[in-house]
Amino acid sequence: MSPSFTNFISVLMSIFTSILSFFGINLYNNGFDDIDFSAVKDISFSSELVLEDLHYGSQTILQGGCTDGKYAYFCSHNGYADVCSISKYEIDTWKEVARSNVVDVDHGNDITYNKDKRCLVVCHNAPNRTLVSYVDKDTLEIIETIEIPLEIYSITYNAKTNKYAVGISYTFDFAILDKNFKVIETIKGVKPKSTTRQGMDSDDKYLYFLLSFPNAISVYDWDGNHYGVFELNDEAAKYESENIFLLNDDLYIGYNYSFGKVYKTSFEVTY
């Protein structure tokens, strides 16, 4: 299918969506990953606290987070040593089921789940920005730490295409990598109002970059098209956003304020 025909279909779908929206019909009222961001005018958010006091001893600062579909995983950092503790929670109950001792993942700024390897992939970030670690999702111990050809602060994996997307340090640019972390493409990002880059997540269509100060989500597709920055104007806006993951129809965002907090985030889309 040619790019021009694909764009033509996208325009038709946007027009069709707008007509239905005029009559109060919303085709995209299910999950966050069902949103057609090419047609979005605005998104309003609201949040429900599902987990608080997420910490382990001196490891009190929430950093990266992700899900494997049943469990949520989080890195907690102590603010000065280059180690984190990784925790594992059952999402249905939000009960902690496992917790590692400190592991050498530096800042642990982001985590993604690699479904093909059945393990976590932790983005170290500062001070070793070219390192990522494979972590066993059951023992929460490091399997292997490898060096990649870019300095990065965030990471997400697409099991359908066997590709990673990563946020490039010191910039709002990002890159697409193959399953072995070879760079396929680097993409120029759009500088938002927000000043701090955090974690990211993705689905088969979109990349979701989490920002803070103010908290927001910057949305791209895997080809690098930018669809906007949507400010998280909800109850958790007073906290620093840290990580983001999608599960089924739900959106979860982790925040740091004394200890970690996780919110289930609802949304209402205006087309």
mmCIF file of C-alpha atoms in Angstrom:
data_model
loop_
_atom_site.group_PDB
_atom_site.id
_atom_site.type_symbol
_atom_site.label_atom_id
_atom_site.label_comp_id
_atom_site.label_asym_id
_atom_site.label_seq_id
_atom_site.Cartn_x
_atom_site.Cartn_y
_atom_site.Cartn_z
ATOM 1 C CA MET A 1 0.000 0.000 0.000
ATOM 2 C CA SER A 2 1.493 3.346 -1.047
ATOM 3 C CA PRO A 3 2.078 6.138 1.542
ATOM 4 C CA SER A 4 -0.236 8.462 -0.421
ATOM 5 C CA PHE A 5 -3.083 5.957 -0.297
ATOM 6 C CA THR A 6 -2.473 5.365 3.434
ATOM 7 C CA ASN A 7 -2.621 9.124 4.055
ATOM 8 C CA PHE A 8 -5.808 9.363 1.969
ATOM 9 C CA ILE A 9 -7.456 6.656 4.111
ATOM 10 C CA SER A 10 -6.293 8.406 7.293
ATOM 11 C CA VAL A 11 -7.866 11.679 6.125
ATOM 12 C CA LEU A 12 -11.141 9.915 5.292
ATOM 13 C CA MET A 13 -11.184 8.265 8.734
ATOM 14 C CA SER A 14 -10.552 11.617 10.418
ATOM 15 C CA ILE A 15 -13.442 13.215 8.488
ATOM 16 C CA PHE A 16 -15.700 10.272 9.310
ATOM 17 C CA THR A 17 -14.725 10.467 12.989
ATOM 18 C CA SER A 18 -15.424 14.217 13.069
ATOM 19 C CA ILE A 19 -18.883 13.734 11.534
ATOM 20 C CA LEU A 20 -19.764 11.036 14.082
ATOM 21 C CA SER A 21 -18.390 13.192 16.894
ATOM 22 C CA PHE A 22 -20.667 16.070 15.770
ATOM 23 C CA PHE A 23 -23.630 13.762 16.371
ATOM 24 C CA GLY A 24 -22.247 12.619 19.718
ATOM 25 C CA ILE A 25 -20.907 9.296 18.485
ATOM 26 C CA ASN A 26 -17.409 8.394 19.661
ATOM 27 C CA LEU A 27 -15.658 5.483 17.952
ATOM 28 C CA TYR A 28 -12.735 5.634 20.360
ATOM 29 C CA ASN A 29 -14.244 5.331 23.812
ATOM 30 C CA ASN A 30 -12.436 2.193 24.948
ATOM 31 C CA GLY A 31 -8.751 2.196 25.817
ATOM 32 C CA PHE A 32 -6.026 4.796 25.553
ATOM 33 C CA ASP A 33 -4.552 2.749 22.709
ATOM 34 C CA ASP A 34 -7.863 3.052 20.817
ATOM 35 C CA ILE A 35 -7.538 6.821 20.462
ATOM 36 C CA ASP A 36 -7.055 8.171 16.942
ATOM 37 C CA PHE A 37 -4.524 10.850 17.795
ATOM 38 C CA SER A 38 -4.649 12.248 14.265
ATOM 39 C CA ALA A 39 -8.173 13.491 15.037
ATOM 40 C CA VAL A 40 -7.770 14.543 18.693
ATOM 41 C CA LYS A 41 -8.400 18.149 19.704
ATOM 42 C CA ASP A 42 -7.995 17.739 23.459
ATOM 43 C CA ILE A 43 -7.772 15.127 26.224
ATOM 44 C CA SER A 44 -8.796 15.692 29.823
ATOM 45 C CA PHE A 45 -7.514 13.347 32.529
ATOM 46 C CA SER A 46 -8.570 12.186 35.985
ATOM 47 C CA SER A 47 -6.731 9.833 38.317
ATOM 48 C CA GLU A 48 -7.459 7.175 40.936
ATOM 49 C CA LEU A 49 -4.722 6.239 43.422
ATOM 50 C CA VAL A 50 -4.097 2.463 43.316
ATOM 51 C CA LEU A 51 -0.730 2.160 45.091
ATOM 52 C CA GLU A 52 1.110 4.381 47.538
ATOM 53 C CA ASP A 53 4.180 4.292 49.786
ATOM 54 C CA LEU A 54 6.107 2.395 47.116
ATOM 55 C CA HIS A 55 9.625 2.112 48.542
ATOM 56 C CA TYR A 56 12.136 -0.261 50.116
ATOM 57 C CA GLY A 57 14.285 0.994 52.964
ATOM 58 C CA SER A 58 16.324 3.913 51.692
ATOM 59 C CA GLN A 59 15.200 3.229 48.113
ATOM 60 C CA THR A 60 12.378 5.779 48.269
ATOM 61 C CA ILE A 61 12.464 7.588 44.905
ATOM 62 C CA LEU A 62 10.283 5.974 42.244
ATOM 63 C CA GLN A 63 11.873 5.730 38.798
ATOM 64 C CA GLY A 64 11.073 3.340 35.920
ATOM 65 C CA GLY A 65 8.021 1.095 35.627
ATOM 66 C CA CYS A 66 6.339 -1.338 33.247
ATOM 67 C CA THR A 67 3.994 -4.333 33.051
ATOM 68 C CA ASP A 68 4.089 -7.819 31.555
ATOM 69 C CA GLY A 69 0.290 -7.932 31.427
ATOM 70 C CA LYS A 70 -0.256 -9.440 34.882
ATOM 71 C CA TYR A 71 2.346 -7.831 37.100
ATOM 72 C CA ALA A 72 3.756 -4.318 37.406
ATOM 73 C CA TYR A 73 7.454 -3.733 38.010
ATOM 74 C CA PHE A 74 9.074 -0.620 39.456
ATOM 75 C CA CYS A 75 12.590 0.664 40.134
ATOM 76 C CA SER A 76 13.139 2.606 43.359
ATOM 77 C CA HIS A 77 16.303 4.673 43.838
ATOM 78 C CA ASN A 78 17.866 6.261 46.913
ATOM 79 C CA GLY A 79 18.964 9.461 45.240
ATOM 80 C CA TYR A 80 22.719 9.092 45.496
ATOM 81 C CA ALA A 81 24.058 5.519 45.014
ATOM 82 C CA ASP A 82 24.005 4.039 41.503
ATOM 83 C CA VAL A 83 21.701 1.161 42.454
ATOM 84 C CA CYS A 84 17.964 0.484 42.624
ATOM 85 C CA SER A 85 15.592 -2.000 44.181
ATOM 86 C CA ILE A 86 13.057 -3.596 41.811
ATOM 87 C CA SER A 87 9.577 -4.441 43.090
ATOM 88 C CA LYS A 88 6.867 -6.645 41.567
ATOM 89 C CA TYR A 89 3.125 -6.146 42.186
ATOM 90 C CA GLU A 90 0.096 -8.187 41.170
ATOM 91 C CA ILE A 91 -2.074 -5.662 39.360
ATOM 92 C CA ASP A 92 -5.423 -7.240 40.261
ATOM 93 C CA THR A 93 -4.755 -6.719 43.984
ATOM 94 C CA TRP A 94 -1.790 -4.304 43.989
ATOM 95 C CA LYS A 95 -0.068 -6.567 46.511
ATOM 96 C CA GLU A 96 3.697 -6.807 46.419
ATOM 97 C CA VAL A 97 4.762 -10.328 45.446
ATOM 98 C CA ALA A 98 8.536 -9.864 45.120
ATOM 99 C CA ARG A 99 11.272 -7.373 45.865
ATOM 100 C CA SER A 100 14.938 -7.472 44.896
ATOM 101 C CA ASN A 101 17.879 -6.416 46.942
ATOM 102 C CA VAL A 102 19.758 -3.505 45.411
ATOM 103 C CA VAL A 103 20.788 -4.183 41.805
ATOM 104 C CA ASP A 104 23.326 -2.368 39.630
ATOM 105 C CA VAL A 105 21.022 -0.555 37.227
ATOM 106 C CA ASP A 106 22.175 2.974 38.118
ATOM 107 C CA HIS A 107 19.227 5.394 38.075
ATOM 108 C CA GLY A 108 16.830 2.772 36.655
ATOM 109 C CA ASN A 109 15.012 5.508 34.786
ATOM 110 C CA ASP A 110 12.779 3.257 32.687
ATOM 111 C CA ILE A 111 11.771 -0.387 32.231
ATOM 112 C CA THR A 112 10.118 -2.252 29.392
ATOM 113 C CA TYR A 113 9.016 -5.875 29.093
ATOM 114 C CA ASN A 114 10.500 -7.961 26.293
ATOM 115 C CA LYS A 115 7.838 -10.582 25.606
ATOM 116 C CA ASP A 116 10.109 -12.598 23.326
ATOM 117 C CA LYS A 117 12.884 -12.942 25.908
ATOM 118 C CA ARG A 118 10.345 -13.027 28.779
ATOM 119 C CA CYS A 119 12.389 -10.575 30.813
ATOM 120 C CA LEU A 120 12.531 -6.959 31.887
ATOM 121 C CA VAL A 121 14.841 -4.527 30.099
ATOM 122 C CA VAL A 122 16.024 -1.717 32.372
ATOM 123 C CA CYS A 123 17.362 1.564 30.997
ATOM 124 C CA HIS A 124 20.149 2.637 33.380
ATOM 125 C CA ASN A 125 20.298 6.350 32.472
ATOM 126 C CA ALA A 126 22.635 8.369 34.722
ATOM 127 C CA PRO A 127 25.504 7.956 35.038
ATOM 128 C CA ASN A 128 25.901 5.061 32.553
ATOM 129 C CA ARG A 129 23.537 6.187 29.823
ATOM 130 C CA THR A 130 24.618 3.592 27.249
ATOM 131 C CA LEU A 131 23.796 0.612 29.471
ATOM 132 C CA VAL A 132 20.675 -1.547 29.578
ATOM 133 C CA SER A 133 20.174 -4.660 31.683
ATOM 134 C CA TYR A 134 18.112 -7.765 31.090
ATOM 135 C CA VAL A 135 16.441 -8.651 34.409
ATOM 136 C CA ASP A 136 14.717 -11.931 35.282
ATOM 137 C CA LYS A 137 11.045 -11.122 35.927
ATOM 138 C CA ASP A 138 10.740 -13.798 38.613
ATOM 139 C CA THR A 139 13.971 -13.499 40.590
ATOM 140 C CA LEU A 140 14.414 -9.789 39.757
ATOM 141 C CA GLU A 141 18.132 -10.443 39.330
ATOM 142 C CA ILE A 142 20.248 -9.136 36.464
ATOM 143 C CA ILE A 143 20.744 -11.658 33.656
ATOM 144 C CA GLU A 144 23.054 -9.544 31.534
ATOM 145 C CA THR A 145 24.109 -5.921 31.163
ATOM 146 C CA ILE A 146 24.987 -4.710 27.682
ATOM 147 C CA GLU A 147 26.228 -1.490 26.124
ATOM 148 C CA ILE A 148 24.245 0.010 23.280
ATOM 149 C CA PRO A 149 25.394 2.627 20.704
ATOM 150 C CA LEU A 150 23.351 5.523 22.126
ATOM 151 C CA GLU A 151 22.978 7.419 25.382
ATOM 152 C CA ILE A 152 19.322 6.963 26.368
ATOM 153 C CA TYR A 153 16.902 7.845 29.162
ATOM 154 C CA SER A 154 13.821 5.760 28.233
ATOM 155 C CA ILE A 155 12.925 2.535 26.461
ATOM 156 C CA THR A 156 9.936 0.584 25.100
ATOM 157 C CA TYR A 157 9.629 -2.676 23.150
ATOM 158 C CA ASN A 158 7.184 -3.705 20.422
ATOM 159 C CA ALA A 159 6.779 -7.498 20.428
ATOM 160 C CA LYS A 160 4.922 -7.420 17.105
ATOM 161 C CA THR A 161 7.823 -5.858 15.191
ATOM 162 C CA ASN A 162 10.681 -6.904 17.534
ATOM 163 C CA LYS A 163 11.830 -3.298 17.736
ATOM 164 C CA TYR A 164 12.743 -0.935 20.543
ATOM 165 C CA ALA A 165 12.163 2.789 20.699
ATOM 166 C CA VAL A 166 14.425 4.811 22.985
ATOM 167 C CA GLY A 167 14.569 8.426 24.112
ATOM 168 C CA ILE A 168 17.970 9.971 23.328
ATOM 169 C CA SER A 169 19.612 11.657 26.317
ATOM 170 C CA TYR A 170 19.847 15.452 26.534
ATOM 171 C CA THR A 171 17.317 15.858 23.707
ATOM 172 C CA PHE A 172 13.681 15.244 22.827
ATOM 173 C CA ASP A 173 14.821 13.109 19.881
ATOM 174 C CA PHE A 174 14.382 9.346 19.791
ATOM 175 C CA ALA A 175 15.575 6.308 17.883
ATOM 176 C CA ILE A 176 14.172 3.034 16.608
ATOM 177 C CA LEU A 177 16.399 0.015 17.281
ATOM 178 C CA ASP A 178 16.211 -3.605 16.200
ATOM 179 C CA LYS A 179 15.964 -6.463 18.708
ATOM 180 C CA ASN A 180 19.759 -6.457 19.084
ATOM 181 C CA PHE A 181 19.866 -2.694 19.749
ATOM 182 C CA LYS A 182 21.239 -1.806 16.330
ATOM 183 C CA VAL A 183 20.071 1.677 15.320
ATOM 184 C CA ILE A 184 17.537 1.591 12.475
ATOM 185 C CA GLU A 185 16.579 5.264 12.477
ATOM 186 C CA THR A 186 16.941 8.404 14.568
ATOM 187 C CA ILE A 187 14.046 10.862 14.615
ATOM 188 C CA LYS A 188 14.015 14.550 15.487
ATOM 189 C CA GLY A 189 11.614 15.232 18.323
ATOM 190 C CA VAL A 190 9.452 18.245 19.136
ATOM 191 C CA LYS A 191 10.529 20.331 22.127
ATOM 192 C CA PRO A 192 7.565 20.674 24.532
ATOM 193 C CA LYS A 193 6.829 23.135 27.303
ATOM 194 C CA SER A 194 7.710 20.471 29.865
ATOM 195 C CA THR A 195 11.341 20.554 30.963
ATOM 196 C CA THR A 196 12.024 17.011 32.214
ATOM 197 C CA ARG A 197 12.050 13.756 30.243
ATOM 198 C CA GLN A 198 10.799 10.643 32.032
ATOM 199 C CA GLY A 199 9.784 7.112 30.995
ATOM 200 C CA MET A 200 7.856 5.943 27.949
ATOM 201 C CA ASP A 201 5.557 3.203 26.674
ATOM 202 C CA SER A 202 4.075 2.182 23.343
ATOM 203 C CA ASP A 203 1.544 0.105 21.489
ATOM 204 C CA ASP A 204 1.573 -1.061 17.876
ATOM 205 C CA LYS A 205 0.605 2.424 16.661
ATOM 206 C CA TYR A 206 1.987 5.055 19.008
ATOM 207 C CA LEU A 207 4.870 6.010 21.281
ATOM 208 C CA TYR A 208 4.004 7.758 24.553
ATOM 209 C CA PHE A 209 6.756 9.885 26.095
ATOM 210 C CA LEU A 210 6.065 10.941 29.673
ATOM 211 C CA LEU A 211 7.191 14.434 30.685
ATOM 212 C CA SER A 212 7.147 16.447 33.894
ATOM 213 C CA PHE A 213 7.164 20.102 34.985
ATOM 214 C CA PRO A 214 4.421 20.195 33.884
ATOM 215 C CA ASN A 215 3.338 16.565 33.649
ATOM 216 C CA ALA A 216 2.343 15.655 30.097
ATOM 217 C CA ILE A 217 2.356 12.910 27.458
ATOM 218 C CA SER A 218 3.964 13.578 24.084
ATOM 219 C CA VAL A 219 2.599 11.263 21.373
ATOM 220 C CA TYR A 220 4.322 10.083 18.184
ATOM 221 C CA ASP A 221 3.763 7.178 15.850
ATOM 222 C CA TRP A 222 6.540 4.702 15.050
ATOM 223 C CA ASP A 223 7.295 6.608 11.827
ATOM 224 C CA GLY A 224 8.093 9.765 13.792
ATOM 225 C CA ASN A 225 4.934 11.788 13.153
ATOM 226 C CA HIS A 226 4.058 13.940 16.165
ATOM 227 C CA TYR A 227 0.435 14.211 17.319
ATOM 228 C CA GLY A 228 0.713 16.630 20.201
ATOM 229 C CA VAL A 229 1.588 17.092 23.858
ATOM 230 C CA PHE A 230 -1.297 16.436 26.252
ATOM 231 C CA GLU A 231 -0.972 17.919 29.714
ATOM 232 C CA LEU A 232 -1.975 15.712 32.644
ATOM 233 C CA ASN A 233 -4.348 18.180 34.264
ATOM 234 C CA ASP A 234 -5.565 15.751 36.924
ATOM 235 C CA GLU A 235 -5.437 15.133 40.686
ATOM 236 C CA ALA A 236 -1.822 13.926 40.465
ATOM 237 C CA ALA A 237 -0.548 17.050 38.703
ATOM 238 C CA LYS A 238 1.191 18.215 41.901
ATOM 239 C CA TYR A 239 3.537 15.181 41.846
ATOM 240 C CA GLU A 240 6.494 14.481 39.574
ATOM 241 C CA SER A 241 5.572 11.933 36.920
ATOM 242 C CA GLU A 242 8.109 9.104 36.512
ATOM 243 C CA ASN A 243 6.802 6.156 34.492
ATOM 244 C CA ILE A 244 3.896 5.168 32.274
ATOM 245 C CA PHE A 245 2.411 1.901 31.021
ATOM 246 C CA LEU A 246 -0.735 0.737 29.262
ATOM 247 C CA LEU A 247 -2.594 -2.438 30.196
ATOM 248 C CA ASN A 248 -5.622 -3.513 28.179
ATOM 249 C CA ASP A 249 -7.858 -0.421 28.167
ATOM 250 C CA ASP A 250 -6.188 1.228 31.148
ATOM 251 C CA LEU A 251 -3.425 3.789 31.553
ATOM 252 C CA TYR A 252 -1.195 3.763 34.639
ATOM 253 C CA ILE A 253 1.261 6.483 35.642
ATOM 254 C CA GLY A 254 3.776 6.345 38.480
ATOM 255 C CA TYR A 255 4.706 9.480 40.413
ATOM 256 C CA ASN A 256 7.280 10.418 43.006
ATOM 257 C CA TYR A 257 6.409 12.372 46.133
ATOM 258 C CA SER A 258 8.325 11.281 49.237
ATOM 259 C CA PHE A 259 7.537 7.682 48.263
ATOM 260 C CA GLY A 260 6.256 6.310 44.980
ATOM 261 C CA LYS A 261 2.581 6.510 44.041
ATOM 262 C CA VAL A 262 0.775 4.828 41.149
ATOM 263 C CA TYR A 263 -2.430 6.189 39.638
ATOM 264 C CA LYS A 264 -4.890 4.595 37.263
ATOM 265 C CA THR A 265 -5.546 7.430 34.859
ATOM 266 C CA SER A 266 -8.888 7.939 33.121
ATOM 267 C CA PHE A 267 -9.382 10.211 30.149
ATOM 268 C CA GLU A 268 -11.993 11.908 28.015
ATOM 269 C CA VAL A 269 -11.187 12.692 24.402
ATOM 270 C CA THR A 270 -12.490 15.610 22.363
ATOM 271 C CA TYR A 271 -12.380 15.180 18.581
#
